[in-house]
PDB file of C-alpha atoms and ligand atoms in Angstrom:
ATOM      1  CA  MET U 260       0.000   0.000   0.000  1.00  0.00           C
ATOM      2  CA  THR U 261       1.255   3.512  -0.808  1.00  0.00           C
ATOM      3  CA  GLU U 262       2.609   5.188   2.333  1.00  0.00           C
ATOM      4  CA  LEU U 263       2.517   8.928   2.876  1.00  0.00           C
ATOM      5  CA  ILE U 264       3.685  10.969   5.840  1.00  0.00           C
ATOM      6  CA  PHE U 265       1.070  13.552   6.839  1.00  0.00           C
ATOM      7  CA  ALA U 266       3.026  16.684   7.811  1.00  0.00           C
ATOM      8  CA  THR U 267       0.733  18.057  10.507  1.00  0.00           C
ATOM      9  CA  ASN U 268       0.726  18.392  14.279  1.00  0.00           C
ATOM     10  CA  ASN U 269      -3.058  18.666  14.359  1.00  0.00           C
ATOM     11  CA  ALA U 270      -4.605  15.386  15.572  1.00  0.00           C
ATOM     12  CA  HIS U 271      -8.095  16.443  14.373  1.00  0.00           C
ATOM     13  CA  LYS U 272      -6.801  16.743  10.831  1.00  0.00           C
ATOM     14  CA  VAL U 273      -5.181  13.313  11.048  1.00  0.00           C
ATOM     15  CA  ASN U 274      -8.457  11.732  12.217  1.00  0.00           C
ATOM     16  CA  GLU U 275     -10.504  13.402   9.480  1.00  0.00           C
ATOM     17  CA  VAL U 276      -8.048  12.536   6.709  1.00  0.00           C
ATOM     18  CA  GLN U 277      -7.618   8.974   7.953  1.00  0.00           C
ATOM     19  CA  ALA U 278     -11.407   8.508   7.925  1.00  0.00           C
ATOM     20  CA  ALA U 279     -11.604   9.849   4.347  1.00  0.00           C
ATOM     21  CA  VAL U 280      -8.727   7.732   3.086  1.00  0.00           C
ATOM     22  CA  GLY U 281      -9.901   4.450   4.658  1.00  0.00           C
ATOM     23  CA  ASN U 282      -7.613   1.627   3.552  1.00  0.00           C
ATOM     24  CA  ARG U 283      -6.730   3.177   0.211  1.00  0.00           C
ATOM     25  CA  LEU U 284      -3.499   4.838   1.379  1.00  0.00           C
ATOM     26  CA  LYS U 285      -1.399   4.358   4.509  1.00  0.00           C
ATOM     27  CA  VAL U 286      -1.167   7.669   6.328  1.00  0.00           C
ATOM     28  CA  ILE U 287       1.829   7.939   8.677  1.00  0.00           C
ATOM     29  CA  THR U 288       1.655  10.640  11.314  1.00  0.00           C
ATOM     30  CA  LEU U 289       4.676  12.763  12.248  1.00  0.00           C
ATOM     31  CA  LYS U 290       4.672  11.040  15.619  1.00  0.00           C
ATOM     32  CA  GLU U 291       4.778   7.622  13.955  1.00  0.00           C
ATOM     33  CA  ALA U 292       7.607   8.892  11.739  1.00  0.00           C
ATOM     34  CA  GLY U 293       9.474   9.964  14.900  1.00  0.00           C
ATOM     35  CA  ILE U 294       9.445  13.657  13.967  1.00  0.00           C
ATOM     36  CA  GLU U 295       8.786  16.226  16.651  1.00  0.00           C
ATOM     37  CA  ILE U 296       9.004  19.741  15.269  1.00  0.00           C
ATOM     38  CA  GLU U 297       6.877  22.857  15.022  1.00  0.00           C
ATOM     39  CA  ILE U 298       6.440  23.382  11.287  1.00  0.00           C
ATOM     40  CA  PRO U 299       6.380  27.106  10.505  1.00  0.00           C
ATOM     41  CA  GLU U 300       3.614  28.682   8.389  1.00  0.00           C
ATOM     42  CA  PRO U 301       5.148  32.052   7.509  1.00  0.00           C
ATOM     43  CA  TYR U 302       3.582  32.675   4.100  1.00  0.00           C
ATOM     44  CA  ASP U 303       0.698  34.797   2.823  1.00  0.00           C
ATOM     45  CA  THR U 304      -1.232  32.070   1.028  1.00  0.00           C
ATOM     46  CA  LEU U 305      -2.564  28.647   1.962  1.00  0.00           C
ATOM     47  CA  GLU U 306      -0.764  27.254  -1.089  1.00  0.00           C
ATOM     48  CA  ASP U 307       2.659  28.559  -0.001  1.00  0.00           C
ATOM     49  CA  ASN U 308       2.179  27.394   3.578  1.00  0.00           C
ATOM     50  CA  ALA U 309       1.137  23.916   2.432  1.00  0.00           C
ATOM     51  CA  ARG U 310       4.170  23.752   0.110  1.00  0.00           C
ATOM     52  CA  GLY U 311       6.442  24.961   2.923  1.00  0.00           C
ATOM     53  CA  LYS U 312       5.187  22.327   5.390  1.00  0.00           C
ATOM     54  CA  SER U 313       5.583  19.479   2.889  1.00  0.00           C
ATOM     55  CA  ARG U 314       9.036  20.655   1.816  1.00  0.00           C
ATOM     56  CA  THR U 315      10.200  20.802   5.449  1.00  0.00           C
ATOM     57  CA  ILE U 316       9.187  17.180   6.065  1.00  0.00           C
ATOM     58  CA  HIS U 317      10.444  16.007   2.686  1.00  0.00           C
ATOM     59  CA  GLN U 318      13.841  17.575   3.363  1.00  0.00           C
ATOM     60  CA  ILE U 319      14.053  15.791   6.719  1.00  0.00           C
ATOM     61  CA  THR U 320      12.812  12.357   5.619  1.00  0.00           C
ATOM     62  CA  GLY U 321      13.324  12.173   1.848  1.00  0.00           C
ATOM     63  CA  LYS U 322       9.975  10.322   1.821  1.00  0.00           C
ATOM     64  CA  ASN U 323       6.677  10.895   0.046  1.00  0.00           C
ATOM     65  CA  CYS U 324       4.535  13.198   2.142  1.00  0.00           C
ATOM     66  CA  PHE U 325       1.703  15.695   2.131  1.00  0.00           C
ATOM     67  CA  SER U 326       0.488  18.555   4.265  1.00  0.00           C
ATOM     68  CA  GLU U 327      -2.489  20.822   4.203  1.00  0.00           C
ATOM     69  CA  ASP U 328      -3.264  24.373   5.138  1.00  0.00           C
ATOM     70  CA  THR U 329      -6.831  25.445   5.804  1.00  0.00           C
ATOM     71  CA  GLY U 330      -8.415  28.862   6.163  1.00  0.00           C
ATOM     72  CA  LEU U 331     -11.881  30.203   6.891  1.00  0.00           C
ATOM     73  CA  GLU U 332     -12.684  32.966   4.382  1.00  0.00           C
ATOM     74  CA  VAL U 333     -15.510  35.377   5.221  1.00  0.00           C
ATOM     75  CA  ALA U 334     -16.791  37.244   2.172  1.00  0.00           C
ATOM     76  CA  SER U 335     -17.840  40.506   3.855  1.00  0.00           C
ATOM     77  CA  LEU U 336     -14.477  40.712   5.669  1.00  0.00           C
ATOM     78  CA  ASN U 337     -12.506  40.466   2.411  1.00  0.00           C
ATOM     79  CA  GLY U 338     -11.586  36.858   3.062  1.00  0.00           C
ATOM     80  CA  GLU U 339     -10.538  37.269   6.711  1.00  0.00           C
ATOM     81  CA  PRO U 340      -9.269  35.407   8.692  1.00  0.00           C
ATOM     82  CA  GLY U 341      -8.048  33.323   5.709  1.00  0.00           C
ATOM     83  CA  VAL U 342      -4.415  32.317   5.915  1.00  0.00           C
ATOM     84  CA  LYS U 343      -4.285  33.920   9.393  1.00  0.00           C
ATOM     85  CA  SER U 344      -7.051  31.659  10.762  1.00  0.00           C
ATOM     86  CA  ALA U 345      -4.882  29.940  13.396  1.00  0.00           C
ATOM     87  CA  ARG U 346      -3.525  33.185  14.871  1.00  0.00           C
ATOM     88  CA  TYR U 347      -6.506  35.479  14.236  1.00  0.00           C
ATOM     89  CA  ALA U 348      -6.795  36.578  17.875  1.00  0.00           C
ATOM     90  CA  GLY U 349      -3.103  36.182  18.761  1.00  0.00           C
ATOM     91  CA  GLU U 350      -0.093  33.922  18.935  1.00  0.00           C
ATOM     92  CA  GLU U 351      -1.798  31.696  21.525  1.00  0.00           C
ATOM     93  CA  ARG U 352      -3.781  30.114  18.662  1.00  0.00           C
ATOM     94  CA  GLU U 353      -6.784  29.854  20.984  1.00  0.00           C
ATOM     95  CA  PRO U 354      -9.855  28.571  19.064  1.00  0.00           C
ATOM     96  CA  SER U 355     -12.465  30.212  21.325  1.00  0.00           C
ATOM     97  CA  ALA U 356     -10.660  33.591  21.157  1.00  0.00           C
ATOM     98  CA  ASN U 357     -10.492  33.270  17.355  1.00  0.00           C
ATOM     99  CA  THR U 358     -14.204  32.520  17.029  1.00  0.00           C
ATOM    100  CA  GLN U 359     -15.111  35.354  19.433  1.00  0.00           C
ATOM    101  CA  LYS U 360     -13.018  37.820  17.444  1.00  0.00           C
ATOM    102  CA  LEU U 361     -14.683  36.742  14.220  1.00  0.00           C
ATOM    103  CA  LEU U 362     -18.177  37.067  15.715  1.00  0.00           C
ATOM    104  CA  GLN U 363     -17.281  40.545  16.986  1.00  0.00           C
ATOM    105  CA  ARG U 364     -15.896  41.643  13.612  1.00  0.00           C
ATOM    106  CA  LEU U 365     -19.106  40.496  11.908  1.00  0.00           C
ATOM    107  CA  GLY U 366     -21.377  42.057  14.536  1.00  0.00           C
ATOM    108  CA  GLY U 367     -25.005  41.965  13.421  1.00  0.00           C
ATOM    109  CA  SER U 368     -24.104  41.845   9.725  1.00  0.00           C
ATOM    110  CA  PHE U 369     -26.679  40.104   7.537  1.00  0.00           C
ATOM    111  CA  ASP U 370     -24.060  39.016   5.010  1.00  0.00           C
ATOM    112  CA  ARG U 371     -22.472  36.084   6.837  1.00  0.00           C
ATOM    113  CA  LYS U 372     -21.335  34.157   3.770  1.00  0.00           C
ATOM    114  CA  ALA U 373     -18.114  32.206   4.323  1.00  0.00           C
ATOM    115  CA  ARG U 374     -16.166  29.227   3.101  1.00  0.00           C
ATOM    116  CA  PHE U 375     -13.543  26.846   4.374  1.00  0.00           C
ATOM    117  CA  ARG U 376     -10.734  26.265   1.918  1.00  0.00           C
ATOM    118  CA  THR U 377      -8.171  23.467   2.242  1.00  0.00           C
ATOM    119  CA  VAL U 378      -5.069  23.198   0.099  1.00  0.00           C
ATOM    120  CA  ILE U 379      -3.167  19.903   0.186  1.00  0.00           C
ATOM    121  CA  CYS U 380       0.410  19.809  -1.083  1.00  0.00           C
ATOM    122  CA  LEU U 381       1.639  16.339  -1.990  1.00  0.00           C
ATOM    123  CA  ILE U 382       5.310  15.632  -2.654  1.00  0.00           C
ATOM    124  CA  PHE U 383       5.521  12.342  -4.518  1.00  0.00           C
ATOM    125  CA  ASP U 384       8.753  11.044  -6.066  1.00  0.00           C
ATOM    126  CA  GLY U 385      10.155  14.545  -5.595  1.00  0.00           C
ATOM    127  CA  GLU U 386       7.345  16.262  -7.552  1.00  0.00           C
ATOM    128  CA  GLU U 387       4.808  18.658  -6.021  1.00  0.00           C
ATOM    129  CA  PHE U 388       1.048  18.520  -6.573  1.00  0.00           C
ATOM    130  CA  LEU U 389      -1.687  20.773  -5.113  1.00  0.00           C
ATOM    131  CA  PHE U 390      -5.309  19.763  -4.417  1.00  0.00           C
ATOM    132  CA  GLU U 391      -8.023  22.167  -3.245  1.00  0.00           C
ATOM    133  CA  GLY U 392     -11.260  21.530  -1.365  1.00  0.00           C
ATOM    134  CA  ILE U 393     -13.917  24.149  -0.650  1.00  0.00           C
ATOM    135  CA  CYS U 394     -16.959  24.014   1.624  1.00  0.00           C
ATOM    136  CA  ASN U 395     -19.355  26.957   1.264  1.00  0.00           C
ATOM    137  CA  GLY U 396     -21.531  28.099   4.142  1.00  0.00           C
ATOM    138  CA  SER U 397     -22.172  30.905   6.585  1.00  0.00           C
ATOM    139  CA  ILE U 398     -21.147  32.131  10.024  1.00  0.00           C
ATOM    140  CA  ALA U 399     -23.640  31.495  12.852  1.00  0.00           C
ATOM    141  CA  THR U 400     -24.594  34.335  15.187  1.00  0.00           C
ATOM    142  CA  ALA U 401     -23.324  32.374  18.220  1.00  0.00           C
ATOM    143  CA  PRO U 402     -21.245  29.214  18.751  1.00  0.00           C
ATOM    144  CA  ALA U 403     -23.185  25.933  18.803  1.00  0.00           C
ATOM    145  CA  GLY U 404     -21.974  22.399  19.483  1.00  0.00           C
ATOM    146  CA  SER U 405     -18.756  20.973  20.838  1.00  0.00           C
ATOM    147  CA  GLY U 406     -17.812  18.618  18.011  1.00  0.00           C
ATOM    148  CA  GLY U 407     -14.978  19.124  15.536  1.00  0.00           C
ATOM    149  CA  PHE U 408     -12.368  21.788  16.251  1.00  0.00           C
ATOM    150  CA  GLY U 409     -11.301  25.350  15.520  1.00  0.00           C
ATOM    151  CA  TYR U 410     -14.096  27.390  13.938  1.00  0.00           C
ATOM    152  CA  ASP U 411     -16.504  24.428  13.627  1.00  0.00           C
ATOM    153  CA  PRO U 412     -18.973  25.736  16.294  1.00  0.00           C
ATOM    154  CA  ILE U 413     -19.661  28.871  14.211  1.00  0.00           C
ATOM    155  CA  PHE U 414     -19.647  27.460  10.668  1.00  0.00           C
ATOM    156  CA  ILE U 415     -22.934  26.339   9.101  1.00  0.00           C
ATOM    157  CA  PRO U 416     -22.293  24.458   5.841  1.00  0.00           C
ATOM    158  CA  GLU U 417     -24.568  25.348   2.919  1.00  0.00           C
ATOM    159  CA  GLY U 418     -27.874  23.442   2.887  1.00  0.00           C
ATOM    160  CA  ASN U 419     -27.696  22.746   6.647  1.00  0.00           C
ATOM    161  CA  GLU U 420     -29.142  24.319   9.746  1.00  0.00           C
ATOM    162  CA  ARG U 421     -26.558  22.974  12.162  1.00  0.00           C
ATOM    163  CA  THR U 422     -22.935  24.046  12.600  1.00  0.00           C
ATOM    164  CA  PHE U 423     -20.062  21.628  12.001  1.00  0.00           C
ATOM    165  CA  GLY U 424     -19.704  21.701  15.802  1.00  0.00           C
ATOM    166  CA  GLU U 425     -23.146  20.111  16.113  1.00  0.00           C
ATOM    167  CA  MET U 426     -22.313  17.319  13.675  1.00  0.00           C
ATOM    168  CA  THR U 427     -20.537  14.007  14.172  1.00  0.00           C
ATOM    169  CA  MET U 428     -17.169  13.591  12.463  1.00  0.00           C
ATOM    170  CA  GLU U 429     -18.870  11.325   9.903  1.00  0.00           C
ATOM    171  CA  GLU U 430     -21.451  14.016   9.067  1.00  0.00           C
ATOM    172  CA  LYS U 431     -18.793  16.720   8.748  1.00  0.00           C
ATOM    173  CA  SER U 432     -16.571  14.434   6.711  1.00  0.00           C
ATOM    174  CA  ARG U 433     -19.236  13.815   4.088  1.00  0.00           C
ATOM    175  CA  ILE U 434     -19.257  17.461   3.010  1.00  0.00           C
ATOM    176  CA  SER U 435     -16.133  19.119   4.340  1.00  0.00           C
ATOM    177  CA  HIS U 436     -13.389  21.060   2.564  1.00  0.00           C
ATOM    178  CA  ARG U 437     -10.843  18.553   3.910  1.00  0.00           C
ATOM    179  CA  LYS U 438     -12.816  15.597   2.565  1.00  0.00           C
ATOM    180  CA  LYS U 439     -13.039  17.202  -0.882  1.00  0.00           C
ATOM    181  CA  ALA U 440      -9.305  17.931  -1.035  1.00  0.00           C
ATOM    182  CA  THR U 441      -8.507  14.445   0.274  1.00  0.00           C
ATOM    183  CA  GLU U 442     -10.739  12.852  -2.396  1.00  0.00           C
ATOM    184  CA  LYS U 443      -8.671  14.650  -5.050  1.00  0.00           C
ATOM    185  CA  LEU U 444      -5.501  13.275  -3.454  1.00  0.00           C
ATOM    186  CA  ILE U 445      -6.976   9.764  -3.592  1.00  0.00           C
ATOM    187  CA  ASP U 446      -8.108  10.268  -7.214  1.00  0.00           C
ATOM    188  CA  PHE U 447      -4.556  11.243  -8.096  1.00  0.00           C
ATOM    189  CA  PHE U 448      -3.297   7.924  -6.783  1.00  0.00           C
ATOM    190  CA  SER U 449      -6.101   5.826  -8.267  1.00  0.00           C
ATOM    191  CA  THR U 450      -5.277   7.328 -11.663  1.00  0.00           C
ATOM    192  CA  ASN U 451      -1.518   7.067 -11.357  1.00  0.00           C
ATOM    193  CA  LEU U 452      -0.928   3.979  -9.218  1.00  0.00           C
ATOM    194  CA  PRO U 453      -2.727   0.669  -9.712  1.00  0.00           C
ATOM    195  CA  ASP U 454      -2.742  -0.402  -6.053  1.00  0.00           C
ATOM    196  CA  VAL U 455      -4.952   2.487  -4.882  1.00  0.00           C
ATOM    197  CA  LYS U 456      -8.535   1.536  -5.628  1.00  0.00           C
ATOM    198  CA  ASN U 457     -11.853   2.997  -4.636  1.00  0.00           C
ATOM    199  CA  GLY U 458     -13.469   1.535  -1.549  1.00  0.00           C
TER     200      GLY U 458
HETATM  201  P1  ITT T  94      -0.864  22.076  11.006  1.00  0.00           P
HETATM  202  O1  ITT T  94       0.074  21.359  11.959  1.00  0.00           O
HETATM  203  O2  ITT T  94      -1.381  21.149   9.943  1.00  0.00           O
HETATM  204  O3  ITT T  94      -0.310  23.334  10.442  1.00  0.00           O
HETATM  205  P2  ITT T  94      -2.809  23.791  12.322  1.00  0.00           P
HETATM  206  O4  ITT T  94      -3.699  23.488  13.481  1.00  0.00           O
HETATM  207  O5  ITT T  94      -1.753  24.849  12.451  1.00  0.00           O
HETATM  208  O6  ITT T  94      -2.159  22.394  11.884  1.00  0.00           O
HETATM  209  P3  ITT T  94      -3.983  25.275  10.060  1.00  0.00           P
HETATM  210  O7  ITT T  94      -2.901  26.258  10.123  1.00  0.00           O
HETATM  211  O8  ITT T  94      -4.307  24.662   8.751  1.00  0.00           O
HETATM  212  O9  ITT T  94      -3.726  24.061  11.091  1.00  0.00           O
HETATM  213  O10 ITT T  94      -5.331  25.811  10.661  1.00  0.00           O
HETATM  214  C1  ITT T  94      -5.719  27.121  10.573  1.00  0.00           C
HETATM  215  C2  ITT T  94      -6.811  27.413  11.548  1.00  0.00           C
HETATM  216  O11 ITT T  94      -8.056  27.025  10.993  1.00  0.00           O
HETATM  217  C3  ITT T  94      -6.717  26.787  12.936  1.00  0.00           C
HETATM  218  O12 ITT T  94      -7.167  27.748  13.859  1.00  0.00           O
HETATM  219  C4  ITT T  94      -7.691  25.658  12.889  1.00  0.00           C
HETATM  220  O13 ITT T  94      -8.275  25.425  14.137  1.00  0.00           O
HETATM  221  C5  ITT T  94      -8.724  26.165  11.881  1.00  0.00           C
HETATM  222  N1  ITT T  94      -9.258  25.054  11.099  1.00  0.00           N
HETATM  223  C6  ITT T  94      -8.579  24.305  10.200  1.00  0.00           C
HETATM  224  N2  ITT T  94      -9.386  23.342   9.708  1.00  0.00           N
HETATM  225  C7  ITT T  94     -10.590  23.495  10.305  1.00  0.00           C
HETATM  226  C8  ITT T  94     -11.812  22.811  10.242  1.00  0.00           C
HETATM  227  O14 ITT T  94     -11.979  21.743   9.473  1.00  0.00           O
HETATM  228  N3  ITT T  94     -12.816  23.228  11.014  1.00  0.00           N
HETATM  229  C9  ITT T  94     -12.671  24.292  11.814  1.00  0.00           C
HETATM  230  N4  ITT T  94     -11.552  24.993  11.959  1.00  0.00           N
HETATM  231  C10 ITT T  94     -10.507  24.597  11.210  1.00  0.00           C
END
């Protein structure tokens, strides 16, 4: 089975990607690969940050790997917090402070349109490939639910009445940005490598 190191320190991401991948690819966590480092995200775009994270791990291991960077983009705030999603309210990277800041910035605005965007960067046999996944939705007026992570309690995916925070991981995974980007990663392998099949 094709093995890929997932260059992330976020356990929620690992769980969601592992659930989406099933037994089609073997995802190795940084911990399993024996790597303990903070991977910097210094760039101004999700694409550059994803590339940077994958390159860091590829340089260390020389192995096939992927990473992803995700941002919440709110239309009426010109795409804020976007690439700054993790540190929106400060270096502490505190999810509840980030969501509170976003709710304050939006105030009573009627235009609450937003989207999650995930960019995966795969490095395979030394070549780089990018895959994008988008989930459209809107920002709730107050947090709801304790499921998921990050901004999930205030994000209502399009066509739903509940936030991601009120959904199970399976429900979120059916429609999420991360699932869509991961499906493209899997499609890449099913097209290019015979041992990665659907199912
Ligand atoms: P890495 O190790 O992969 O970099 P990270 O936690 O730093 O993990 P990101 O920079 O991609 O991840 O995350 C940016 C922010 O967006 C961070 O505050 C997350 O909590 C939030 N976020 C990412 N994916 C999310 C999702 O599916 N639902 C809710 N919030 C999410």
